[in-house]
XYZ file of N, CA and C in Angstrom:
747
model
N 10.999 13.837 0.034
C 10.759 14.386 -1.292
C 11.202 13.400 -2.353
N 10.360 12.031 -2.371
C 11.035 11.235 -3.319
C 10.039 10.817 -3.981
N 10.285 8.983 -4.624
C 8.993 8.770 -5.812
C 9.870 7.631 -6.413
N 8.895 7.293 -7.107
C 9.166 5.879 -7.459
C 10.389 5.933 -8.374
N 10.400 7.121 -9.505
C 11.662 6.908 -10.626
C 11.935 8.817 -10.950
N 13.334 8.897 -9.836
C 13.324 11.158 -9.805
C 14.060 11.037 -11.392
N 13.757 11.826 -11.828
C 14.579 12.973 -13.123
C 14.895 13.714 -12.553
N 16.296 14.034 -13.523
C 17.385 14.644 -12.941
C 16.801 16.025 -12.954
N 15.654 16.644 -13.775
C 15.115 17.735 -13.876
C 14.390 18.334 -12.699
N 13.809 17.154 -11.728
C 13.256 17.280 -10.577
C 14.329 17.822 -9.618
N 15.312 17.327 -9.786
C 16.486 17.861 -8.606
C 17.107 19.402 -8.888
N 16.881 19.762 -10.153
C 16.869 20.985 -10.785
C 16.004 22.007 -10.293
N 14.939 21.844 -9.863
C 13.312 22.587 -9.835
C 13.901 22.287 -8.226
N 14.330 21.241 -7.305
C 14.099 21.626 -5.702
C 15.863 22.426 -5.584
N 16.717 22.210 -6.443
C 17.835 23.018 -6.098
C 17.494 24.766 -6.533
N 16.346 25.119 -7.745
C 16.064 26.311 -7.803
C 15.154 26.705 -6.723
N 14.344 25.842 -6.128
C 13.086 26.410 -4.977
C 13.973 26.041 -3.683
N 15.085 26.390 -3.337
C 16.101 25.885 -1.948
C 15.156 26.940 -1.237
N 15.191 28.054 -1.475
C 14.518 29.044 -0.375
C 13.069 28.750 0.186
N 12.834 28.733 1.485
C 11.859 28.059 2.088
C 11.594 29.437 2.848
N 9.925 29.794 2.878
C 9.338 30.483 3.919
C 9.645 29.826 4.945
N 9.904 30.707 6.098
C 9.867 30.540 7.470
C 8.735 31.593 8.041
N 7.751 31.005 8.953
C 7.146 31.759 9.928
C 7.370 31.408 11.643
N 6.680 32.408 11.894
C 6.430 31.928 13.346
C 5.924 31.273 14.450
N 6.045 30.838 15.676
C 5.735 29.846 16.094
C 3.972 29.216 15.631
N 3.504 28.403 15.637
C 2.637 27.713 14.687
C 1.514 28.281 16.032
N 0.218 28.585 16.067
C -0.523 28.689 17.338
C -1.826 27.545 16.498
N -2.659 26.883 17.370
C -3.426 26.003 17.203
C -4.367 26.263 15.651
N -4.160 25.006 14.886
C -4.935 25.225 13.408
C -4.462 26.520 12.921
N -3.517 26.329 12.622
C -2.781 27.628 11.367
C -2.874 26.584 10.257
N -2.799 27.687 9.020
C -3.333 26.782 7.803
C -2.049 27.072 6.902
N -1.616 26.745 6.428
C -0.390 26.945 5.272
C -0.553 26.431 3.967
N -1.014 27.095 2.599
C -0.962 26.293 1.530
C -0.138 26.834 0.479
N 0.879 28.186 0.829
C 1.968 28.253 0.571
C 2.678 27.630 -0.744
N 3.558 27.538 -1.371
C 4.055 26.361 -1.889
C 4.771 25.412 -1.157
N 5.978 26.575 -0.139
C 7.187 26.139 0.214
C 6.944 26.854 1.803
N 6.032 26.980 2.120
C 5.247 27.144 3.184
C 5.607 26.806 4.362
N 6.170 27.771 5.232
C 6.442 26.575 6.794
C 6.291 27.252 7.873
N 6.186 26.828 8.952
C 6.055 27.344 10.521
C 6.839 26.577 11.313
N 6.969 26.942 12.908
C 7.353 26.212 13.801
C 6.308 25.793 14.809
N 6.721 24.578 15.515
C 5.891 23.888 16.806
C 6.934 23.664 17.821
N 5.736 24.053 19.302
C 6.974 23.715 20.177
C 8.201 24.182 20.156
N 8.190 25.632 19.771
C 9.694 25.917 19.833
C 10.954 25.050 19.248
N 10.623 24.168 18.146
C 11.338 22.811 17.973
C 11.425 22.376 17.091
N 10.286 22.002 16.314
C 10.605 21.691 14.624
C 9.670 22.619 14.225
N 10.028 22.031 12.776
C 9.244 23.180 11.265
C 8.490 21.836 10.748
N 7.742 22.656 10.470
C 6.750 21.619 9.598
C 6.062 22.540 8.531
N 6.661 21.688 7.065
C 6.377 22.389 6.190
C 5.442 22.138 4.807
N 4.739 22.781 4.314
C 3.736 22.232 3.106
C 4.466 21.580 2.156
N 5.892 22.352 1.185
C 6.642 21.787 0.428
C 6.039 20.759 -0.631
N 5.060 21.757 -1.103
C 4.600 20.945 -2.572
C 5.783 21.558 -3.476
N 6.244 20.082 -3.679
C 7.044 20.859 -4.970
C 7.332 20.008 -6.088
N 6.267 19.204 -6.200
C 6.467 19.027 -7.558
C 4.779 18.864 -8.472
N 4.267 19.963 -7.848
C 3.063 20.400 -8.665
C 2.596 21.520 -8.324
N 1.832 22.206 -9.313
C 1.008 23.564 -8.741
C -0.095 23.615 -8.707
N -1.023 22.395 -8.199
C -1.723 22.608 -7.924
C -1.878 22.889 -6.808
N -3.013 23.058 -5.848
C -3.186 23.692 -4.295
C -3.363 22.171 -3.718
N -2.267 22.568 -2.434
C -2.368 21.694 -1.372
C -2.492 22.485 0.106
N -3.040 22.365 1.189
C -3.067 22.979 1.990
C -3.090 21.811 3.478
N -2.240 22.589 4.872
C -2.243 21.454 5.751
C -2.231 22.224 6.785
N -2.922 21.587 7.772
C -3.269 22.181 9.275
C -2.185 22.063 10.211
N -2.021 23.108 11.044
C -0.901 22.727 11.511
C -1.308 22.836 12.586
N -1.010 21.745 13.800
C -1.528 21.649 15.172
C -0.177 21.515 16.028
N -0.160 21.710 17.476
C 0.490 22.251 18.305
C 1.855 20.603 18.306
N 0.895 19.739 17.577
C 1.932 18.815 17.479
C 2.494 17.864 16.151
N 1.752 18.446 15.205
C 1.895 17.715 13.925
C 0.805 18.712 13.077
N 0.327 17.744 11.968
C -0.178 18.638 10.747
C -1.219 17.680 10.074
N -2.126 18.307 9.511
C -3.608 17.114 8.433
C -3.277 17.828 7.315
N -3.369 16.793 6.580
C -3.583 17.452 5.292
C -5.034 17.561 4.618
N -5.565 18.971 4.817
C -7.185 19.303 4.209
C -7.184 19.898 2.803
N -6.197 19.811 2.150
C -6.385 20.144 0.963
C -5.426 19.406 0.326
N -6.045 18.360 -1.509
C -5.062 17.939 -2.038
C -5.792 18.082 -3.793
N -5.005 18.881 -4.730
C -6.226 18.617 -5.872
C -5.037 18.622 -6.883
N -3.977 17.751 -6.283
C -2.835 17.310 -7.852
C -3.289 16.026 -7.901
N -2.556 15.499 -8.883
C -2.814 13.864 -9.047
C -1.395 13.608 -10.020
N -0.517 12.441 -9.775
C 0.171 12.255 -11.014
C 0.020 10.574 -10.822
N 1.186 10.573 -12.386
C 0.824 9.126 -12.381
C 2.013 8.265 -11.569
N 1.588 7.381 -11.255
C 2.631 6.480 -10.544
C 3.791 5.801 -10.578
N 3.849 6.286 -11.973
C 5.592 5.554 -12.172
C 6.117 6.782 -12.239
N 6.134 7.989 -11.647
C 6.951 8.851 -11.684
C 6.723 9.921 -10.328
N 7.260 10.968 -10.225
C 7.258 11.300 -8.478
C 6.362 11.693 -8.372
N 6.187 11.672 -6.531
C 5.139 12.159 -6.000
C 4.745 13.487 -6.098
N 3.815 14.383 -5.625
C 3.187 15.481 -5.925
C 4.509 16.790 -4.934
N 4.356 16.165 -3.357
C 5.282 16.913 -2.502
C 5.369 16.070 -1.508
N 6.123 16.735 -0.321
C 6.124 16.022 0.873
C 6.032 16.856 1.864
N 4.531 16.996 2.005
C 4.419 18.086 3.498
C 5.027 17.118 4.991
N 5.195 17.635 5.864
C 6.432 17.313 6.826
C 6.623 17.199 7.835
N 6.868 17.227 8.950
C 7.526 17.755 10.165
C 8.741 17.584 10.444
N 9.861 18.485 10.400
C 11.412 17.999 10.538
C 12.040 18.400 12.314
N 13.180 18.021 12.366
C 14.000 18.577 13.320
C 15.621 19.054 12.610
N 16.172 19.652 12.737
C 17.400 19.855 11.701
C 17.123 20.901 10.713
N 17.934 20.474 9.773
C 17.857 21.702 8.809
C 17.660 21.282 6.960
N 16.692 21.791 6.618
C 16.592 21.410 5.389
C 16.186 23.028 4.589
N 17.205 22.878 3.550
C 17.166 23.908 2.310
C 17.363 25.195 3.377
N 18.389 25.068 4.065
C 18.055 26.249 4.620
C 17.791 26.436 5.932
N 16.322 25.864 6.114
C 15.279 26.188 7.018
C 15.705 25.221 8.538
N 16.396 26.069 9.034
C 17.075 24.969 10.393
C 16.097 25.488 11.507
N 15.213 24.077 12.053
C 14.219 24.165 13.507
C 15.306 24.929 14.450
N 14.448 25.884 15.661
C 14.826 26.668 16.663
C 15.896 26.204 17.186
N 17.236 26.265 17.505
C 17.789 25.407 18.846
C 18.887 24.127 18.002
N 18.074 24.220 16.766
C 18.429 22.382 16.095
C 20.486 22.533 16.546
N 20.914 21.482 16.937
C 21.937 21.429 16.974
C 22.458 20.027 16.145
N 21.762 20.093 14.969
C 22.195 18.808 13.408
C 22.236 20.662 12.087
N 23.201 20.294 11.819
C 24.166 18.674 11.682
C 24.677 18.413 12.953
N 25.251 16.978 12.767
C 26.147 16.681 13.855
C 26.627 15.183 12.918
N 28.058 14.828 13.209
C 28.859 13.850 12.916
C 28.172 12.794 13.546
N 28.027 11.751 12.814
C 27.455 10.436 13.424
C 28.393 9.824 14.487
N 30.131 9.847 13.814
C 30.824 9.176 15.360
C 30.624 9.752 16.660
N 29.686 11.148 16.381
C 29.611 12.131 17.583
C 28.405 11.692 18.369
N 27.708 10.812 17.628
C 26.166 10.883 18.544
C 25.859 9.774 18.977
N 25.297 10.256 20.885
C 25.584 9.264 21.639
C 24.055 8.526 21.269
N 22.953 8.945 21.040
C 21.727 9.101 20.920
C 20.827 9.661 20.329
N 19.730 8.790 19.789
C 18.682 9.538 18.272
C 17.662 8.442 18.282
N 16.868 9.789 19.296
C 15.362 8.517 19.377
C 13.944 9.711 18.644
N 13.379 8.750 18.675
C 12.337 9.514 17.685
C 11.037 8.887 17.946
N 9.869 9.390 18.078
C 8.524 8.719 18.115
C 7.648 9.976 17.066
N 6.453 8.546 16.341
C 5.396 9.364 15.390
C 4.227 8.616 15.398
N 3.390 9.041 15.033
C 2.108 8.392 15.302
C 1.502 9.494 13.971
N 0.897 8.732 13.373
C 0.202 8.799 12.047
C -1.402 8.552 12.042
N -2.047 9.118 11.026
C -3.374 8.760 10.677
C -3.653 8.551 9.596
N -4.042 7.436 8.683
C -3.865 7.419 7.228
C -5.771 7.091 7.188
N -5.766 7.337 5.795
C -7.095 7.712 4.592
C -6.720 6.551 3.651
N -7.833 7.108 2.627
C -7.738 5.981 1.414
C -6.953 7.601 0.342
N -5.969 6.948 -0.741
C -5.536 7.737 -1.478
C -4.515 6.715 -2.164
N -3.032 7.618 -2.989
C -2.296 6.764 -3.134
C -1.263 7.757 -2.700
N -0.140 7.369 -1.620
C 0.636 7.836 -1.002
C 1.391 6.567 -0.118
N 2.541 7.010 0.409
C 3.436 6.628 0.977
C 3.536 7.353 2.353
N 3.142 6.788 3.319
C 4.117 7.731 4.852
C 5.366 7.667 5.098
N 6.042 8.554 4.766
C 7.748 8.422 4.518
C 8.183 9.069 6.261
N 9.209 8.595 6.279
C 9.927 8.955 7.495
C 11.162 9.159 7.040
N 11.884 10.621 6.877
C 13.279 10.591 6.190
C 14.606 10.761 7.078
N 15.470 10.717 6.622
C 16.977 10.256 7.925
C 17.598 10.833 6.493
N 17.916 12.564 6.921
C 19.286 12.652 5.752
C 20.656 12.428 6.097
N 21.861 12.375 5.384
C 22.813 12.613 5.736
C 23.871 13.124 4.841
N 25.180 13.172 4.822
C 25.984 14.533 3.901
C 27.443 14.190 4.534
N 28.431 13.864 3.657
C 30.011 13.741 3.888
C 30.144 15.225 4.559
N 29.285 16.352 4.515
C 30.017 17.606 5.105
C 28.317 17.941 6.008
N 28.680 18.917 6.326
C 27.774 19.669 8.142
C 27.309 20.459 7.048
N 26.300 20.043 5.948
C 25.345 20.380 5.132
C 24.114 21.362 5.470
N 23.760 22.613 5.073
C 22.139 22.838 5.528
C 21.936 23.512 4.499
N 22.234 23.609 3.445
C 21.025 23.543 2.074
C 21.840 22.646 1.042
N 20.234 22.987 -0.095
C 20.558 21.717 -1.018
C 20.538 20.414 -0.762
N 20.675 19.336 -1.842
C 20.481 18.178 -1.861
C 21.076 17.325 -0.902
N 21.348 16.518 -0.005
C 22.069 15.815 1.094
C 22.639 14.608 -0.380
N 23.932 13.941 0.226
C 24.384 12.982 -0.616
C 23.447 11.513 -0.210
N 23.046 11.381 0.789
C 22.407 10.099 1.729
C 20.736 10.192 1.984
N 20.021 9.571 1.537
C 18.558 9.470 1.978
C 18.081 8.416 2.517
N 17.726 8.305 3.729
C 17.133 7.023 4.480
C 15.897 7.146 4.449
N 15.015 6.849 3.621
C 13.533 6.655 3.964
C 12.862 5.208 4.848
N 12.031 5.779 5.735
C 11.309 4.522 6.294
C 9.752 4.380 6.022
N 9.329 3.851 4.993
C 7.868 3.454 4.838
C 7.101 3.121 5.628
N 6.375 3.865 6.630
C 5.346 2.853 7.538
C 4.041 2.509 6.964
N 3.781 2.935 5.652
C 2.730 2.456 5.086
C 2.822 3.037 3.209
N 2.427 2.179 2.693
C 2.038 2.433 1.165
C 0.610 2.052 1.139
N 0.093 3.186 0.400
C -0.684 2.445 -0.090
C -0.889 3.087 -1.840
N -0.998 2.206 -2.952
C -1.681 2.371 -4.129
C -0.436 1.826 -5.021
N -0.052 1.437 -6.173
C 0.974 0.647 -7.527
C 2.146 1.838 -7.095
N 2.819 2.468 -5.773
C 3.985 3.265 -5.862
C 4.907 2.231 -5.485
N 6.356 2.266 -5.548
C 7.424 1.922 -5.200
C 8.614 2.491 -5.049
N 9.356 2.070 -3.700
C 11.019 2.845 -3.164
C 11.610 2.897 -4.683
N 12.651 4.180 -4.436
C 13.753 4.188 -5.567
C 14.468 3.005 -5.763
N 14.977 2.422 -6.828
C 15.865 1.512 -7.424
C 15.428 0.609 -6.709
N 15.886 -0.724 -6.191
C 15.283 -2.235 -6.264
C 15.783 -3.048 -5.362
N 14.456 -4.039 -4.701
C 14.550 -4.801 -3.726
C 16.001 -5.436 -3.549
N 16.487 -5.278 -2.477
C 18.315 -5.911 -2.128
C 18.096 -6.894 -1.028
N 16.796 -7.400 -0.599
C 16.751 -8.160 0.658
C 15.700 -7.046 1.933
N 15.819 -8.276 2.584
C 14.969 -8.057 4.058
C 16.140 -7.859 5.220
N 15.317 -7.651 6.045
C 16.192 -7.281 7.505
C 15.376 -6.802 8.721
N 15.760 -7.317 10.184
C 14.886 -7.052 11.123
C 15.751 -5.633 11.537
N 15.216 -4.614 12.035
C 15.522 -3.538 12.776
C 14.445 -3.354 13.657
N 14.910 -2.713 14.892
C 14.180 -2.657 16.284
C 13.399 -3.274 16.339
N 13.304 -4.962 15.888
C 12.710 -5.994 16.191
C 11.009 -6.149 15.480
N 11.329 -5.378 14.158
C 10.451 -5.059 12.949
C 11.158 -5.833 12.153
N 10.438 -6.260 10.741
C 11.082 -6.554 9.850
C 10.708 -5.339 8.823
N 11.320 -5.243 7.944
C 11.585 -4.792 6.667
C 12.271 -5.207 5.169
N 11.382 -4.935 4.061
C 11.997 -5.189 3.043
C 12.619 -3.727 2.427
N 14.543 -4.168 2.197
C 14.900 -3.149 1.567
C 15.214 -3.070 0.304
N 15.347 -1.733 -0.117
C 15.438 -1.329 -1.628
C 16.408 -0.123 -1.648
N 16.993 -0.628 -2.820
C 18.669 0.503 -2.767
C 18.725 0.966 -4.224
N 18.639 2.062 -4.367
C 19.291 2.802 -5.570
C 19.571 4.453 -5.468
N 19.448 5.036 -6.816
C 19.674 6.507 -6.767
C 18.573 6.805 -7.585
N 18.536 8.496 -7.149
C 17.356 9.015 -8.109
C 17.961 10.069 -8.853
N 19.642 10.163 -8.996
C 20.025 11.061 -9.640
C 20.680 12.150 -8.875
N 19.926 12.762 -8.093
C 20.576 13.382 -7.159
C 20.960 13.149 -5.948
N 20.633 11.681 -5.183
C 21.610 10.979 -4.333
C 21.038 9.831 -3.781
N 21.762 9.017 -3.071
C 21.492 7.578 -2.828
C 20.495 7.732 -2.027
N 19.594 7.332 -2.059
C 18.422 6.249 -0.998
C 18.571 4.743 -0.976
N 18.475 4.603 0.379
C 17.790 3.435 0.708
C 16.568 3.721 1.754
N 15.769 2.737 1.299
C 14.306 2.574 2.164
C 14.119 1.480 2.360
N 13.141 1.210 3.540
C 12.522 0.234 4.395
C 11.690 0.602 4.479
N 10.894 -0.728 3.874
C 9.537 -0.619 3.555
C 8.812 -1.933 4.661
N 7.724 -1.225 5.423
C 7.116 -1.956 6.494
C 5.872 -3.174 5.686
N 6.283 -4.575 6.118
C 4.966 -5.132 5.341
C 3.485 -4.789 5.479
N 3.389 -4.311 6.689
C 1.995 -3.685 6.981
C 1.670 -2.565 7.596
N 0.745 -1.651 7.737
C 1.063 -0.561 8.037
C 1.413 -0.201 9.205
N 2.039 1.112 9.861
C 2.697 0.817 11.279
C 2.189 2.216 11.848
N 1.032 2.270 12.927
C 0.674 3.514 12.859
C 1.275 4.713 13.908
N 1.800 3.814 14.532
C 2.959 4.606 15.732
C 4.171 3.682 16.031
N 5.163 4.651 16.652
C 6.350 3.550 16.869
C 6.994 4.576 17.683
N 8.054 3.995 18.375
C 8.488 4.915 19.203
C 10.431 4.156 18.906
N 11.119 4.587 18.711
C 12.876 3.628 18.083
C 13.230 4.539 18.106
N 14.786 4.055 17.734
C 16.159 4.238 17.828
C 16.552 4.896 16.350
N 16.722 6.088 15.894
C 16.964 6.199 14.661
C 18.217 5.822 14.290
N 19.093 5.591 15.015
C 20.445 5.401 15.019
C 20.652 3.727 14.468
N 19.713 3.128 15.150
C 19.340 1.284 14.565
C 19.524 1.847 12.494
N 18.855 2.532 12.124
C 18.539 2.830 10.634
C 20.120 3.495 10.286
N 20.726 4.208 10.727
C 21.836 4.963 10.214
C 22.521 3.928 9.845
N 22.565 2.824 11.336
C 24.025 1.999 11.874
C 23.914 0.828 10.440
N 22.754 0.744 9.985
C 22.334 -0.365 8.960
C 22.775 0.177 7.812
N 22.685 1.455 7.672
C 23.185 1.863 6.336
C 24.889 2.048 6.489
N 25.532 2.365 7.275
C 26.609 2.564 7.071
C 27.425 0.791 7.275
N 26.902 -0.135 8.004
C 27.238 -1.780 7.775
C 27.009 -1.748 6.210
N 26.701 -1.389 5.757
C 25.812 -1.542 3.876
C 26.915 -0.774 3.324
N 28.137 -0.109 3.658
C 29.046 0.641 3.203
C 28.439 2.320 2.548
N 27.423 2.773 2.944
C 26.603 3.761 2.258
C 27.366 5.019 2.939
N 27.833 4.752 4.284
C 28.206 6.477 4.321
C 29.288 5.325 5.662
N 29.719 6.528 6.578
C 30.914 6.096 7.110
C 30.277 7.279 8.386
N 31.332 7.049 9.404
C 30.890 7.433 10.655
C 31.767 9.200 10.838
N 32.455 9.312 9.580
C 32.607 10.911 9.721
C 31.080 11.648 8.615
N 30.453 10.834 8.460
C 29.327 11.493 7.822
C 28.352 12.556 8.408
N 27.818 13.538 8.459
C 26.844 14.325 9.219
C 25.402 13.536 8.983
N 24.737 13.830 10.213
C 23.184 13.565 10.381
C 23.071 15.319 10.339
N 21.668 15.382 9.605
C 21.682 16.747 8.912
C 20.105 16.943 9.105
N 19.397 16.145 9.610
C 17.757 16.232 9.281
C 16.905 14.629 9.856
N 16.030 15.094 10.462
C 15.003 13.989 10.797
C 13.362 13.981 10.833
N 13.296 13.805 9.348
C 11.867 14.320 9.043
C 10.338 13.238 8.649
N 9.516 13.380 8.715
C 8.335 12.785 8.858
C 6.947 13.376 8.238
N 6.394 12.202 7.332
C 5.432 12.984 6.140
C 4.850 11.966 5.575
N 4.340 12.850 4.697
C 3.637 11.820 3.189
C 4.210 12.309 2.081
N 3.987 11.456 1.236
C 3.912 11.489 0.017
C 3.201 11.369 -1.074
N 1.872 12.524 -1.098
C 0.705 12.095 -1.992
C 1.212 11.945 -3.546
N 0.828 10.747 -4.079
C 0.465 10.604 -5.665
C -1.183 11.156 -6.444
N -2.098 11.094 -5.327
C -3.503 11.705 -5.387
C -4.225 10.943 -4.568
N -5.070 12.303 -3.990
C -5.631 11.640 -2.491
C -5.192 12.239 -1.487
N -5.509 11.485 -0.499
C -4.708 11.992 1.086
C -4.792 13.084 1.670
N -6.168 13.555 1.474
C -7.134 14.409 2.467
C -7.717 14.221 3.838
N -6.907 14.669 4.988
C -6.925 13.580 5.809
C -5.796 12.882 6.400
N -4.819 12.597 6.070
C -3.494 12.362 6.382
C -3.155 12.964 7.252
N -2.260 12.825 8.439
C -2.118 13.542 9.442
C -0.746 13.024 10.142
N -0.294 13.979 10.578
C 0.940 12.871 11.447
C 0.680 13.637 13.258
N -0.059 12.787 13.285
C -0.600 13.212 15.184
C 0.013 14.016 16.038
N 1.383 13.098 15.847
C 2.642 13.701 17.291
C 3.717 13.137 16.770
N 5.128 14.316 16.766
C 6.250 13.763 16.193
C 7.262 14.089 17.470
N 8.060 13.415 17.680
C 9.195 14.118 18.821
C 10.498 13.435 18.254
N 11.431 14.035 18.200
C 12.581 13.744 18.260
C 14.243 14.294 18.500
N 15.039 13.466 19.345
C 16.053 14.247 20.144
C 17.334 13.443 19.673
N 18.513 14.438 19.372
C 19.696 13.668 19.000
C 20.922 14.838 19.973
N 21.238 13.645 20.680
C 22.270 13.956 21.778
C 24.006 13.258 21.317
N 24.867 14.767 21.665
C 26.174 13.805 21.358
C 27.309 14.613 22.365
């Protein structure tokens, strides 16, 4: 749920919309256009519409392993946030904690945090965000203090919060990173030079980089591990194929 430059007013509007529909398990092509809209897959994660920062109608398919997005009719402009970030999580966000989820969990606690996604991108202007929250406390609503975004693709004049700090290889990728705040808490992102349409890693490679960076510390909670877009306008069509991910401690 981010964007090139947040107002503090934006963090206002997702701390008043914390309450998230929950439904039931997702059965093949369920449609959700909801605002704050969500279901489960697999007994396992939620995957949710979460337009929230427009009213216009967005709507997304939800399949036994991910979600398309078949409806998009906001548009904003690009130096300021994106429209929403429909999803697929594991963990708990605003609330809304997947079946079973056993995150939070303390990072010195976890032995293991692997994750695979596979994406389908369109022409539009959007970002495929991959998010990694985290929180000095065993957080499940409201804003997290820590945002790890991973870009596997941009496309259109958007850009990560606050400003290029250098490059760096992780799981034998490179990335250019970018570090700031949007007001309501730190991000850093890694942004892929070209687009990356599946991957299968170590989410823990991304934590271990931010906390070497002094950003959080190893009594910090992992609180959420989520996967999406970020339409600016466009991105009918967008899809995230197959998401899996498991954190053992």
């Amino acid at each position: 749920m981010r964007k090139t430059v947040r107002a503090l007013v934006l963090a206002g509007l997702m701390a008043a919309t914390a309450v998230v529909a929950a439904a039931g398990p997702a059965q093949a092509d369920t449609t959700i256009c909801e605002q704050y809209g969500s279901t489960t897959i697999q007994g396992r994660y939620v995957v949710q519409n979460n337009r929230w920062g427009t009213s216009a109608t967005q709507c997304i398919n939800v399949t036994s392993t991910g979600f398309r997005l078949t409806q998009q009719q906001g548009s904003a402009p690009t130096n300021g946030a994106p429209l929403s970030y429909p999803s697929v999580f594991l963990g708990c966000h605003y609330t809304n904690c997947s079946p079973g989820s056993n995150l939070p969990m303390q990072v010195s606690r976890i032995r293991s945090a692997s994750s695979s996604i596979s994406y389908t991108y369109v022409g539009g202007t959007y970002n495929a965000s991959y998010d990694i929250w985290l929180d000095p406390t065993p957080k499940t609503n409201g804003v997290n203090q820590m945002e790890i975004m991973i870009w596997f693709n941009r496309q259109g004049s958007i850009q990560p919060i606050g400003s290029a700090v250098g490059n760096t290889t992780i799981g034998g990728r490179s990335w250019q990173v970018w570090r700031g705040s949007n007001g309501a808490n730190n991000v850093i992102s890694y942004v892929a030079p070209s687009p990356i349409t599946s991957w299968s890693f170590n989410v823990m490679d991304f934590v271990n980089d931010v906390r070497n960076r002094g950003a959080i510390t190893t009594s910090w909670y992992l609180t959420s591990i989520q996967a999406g877009f970020e339409p600016w306008n466009g991105g009918v069509g967008l899809a995230v194929n197959n998401f899996s991910a498991s954190v053992s401690g």
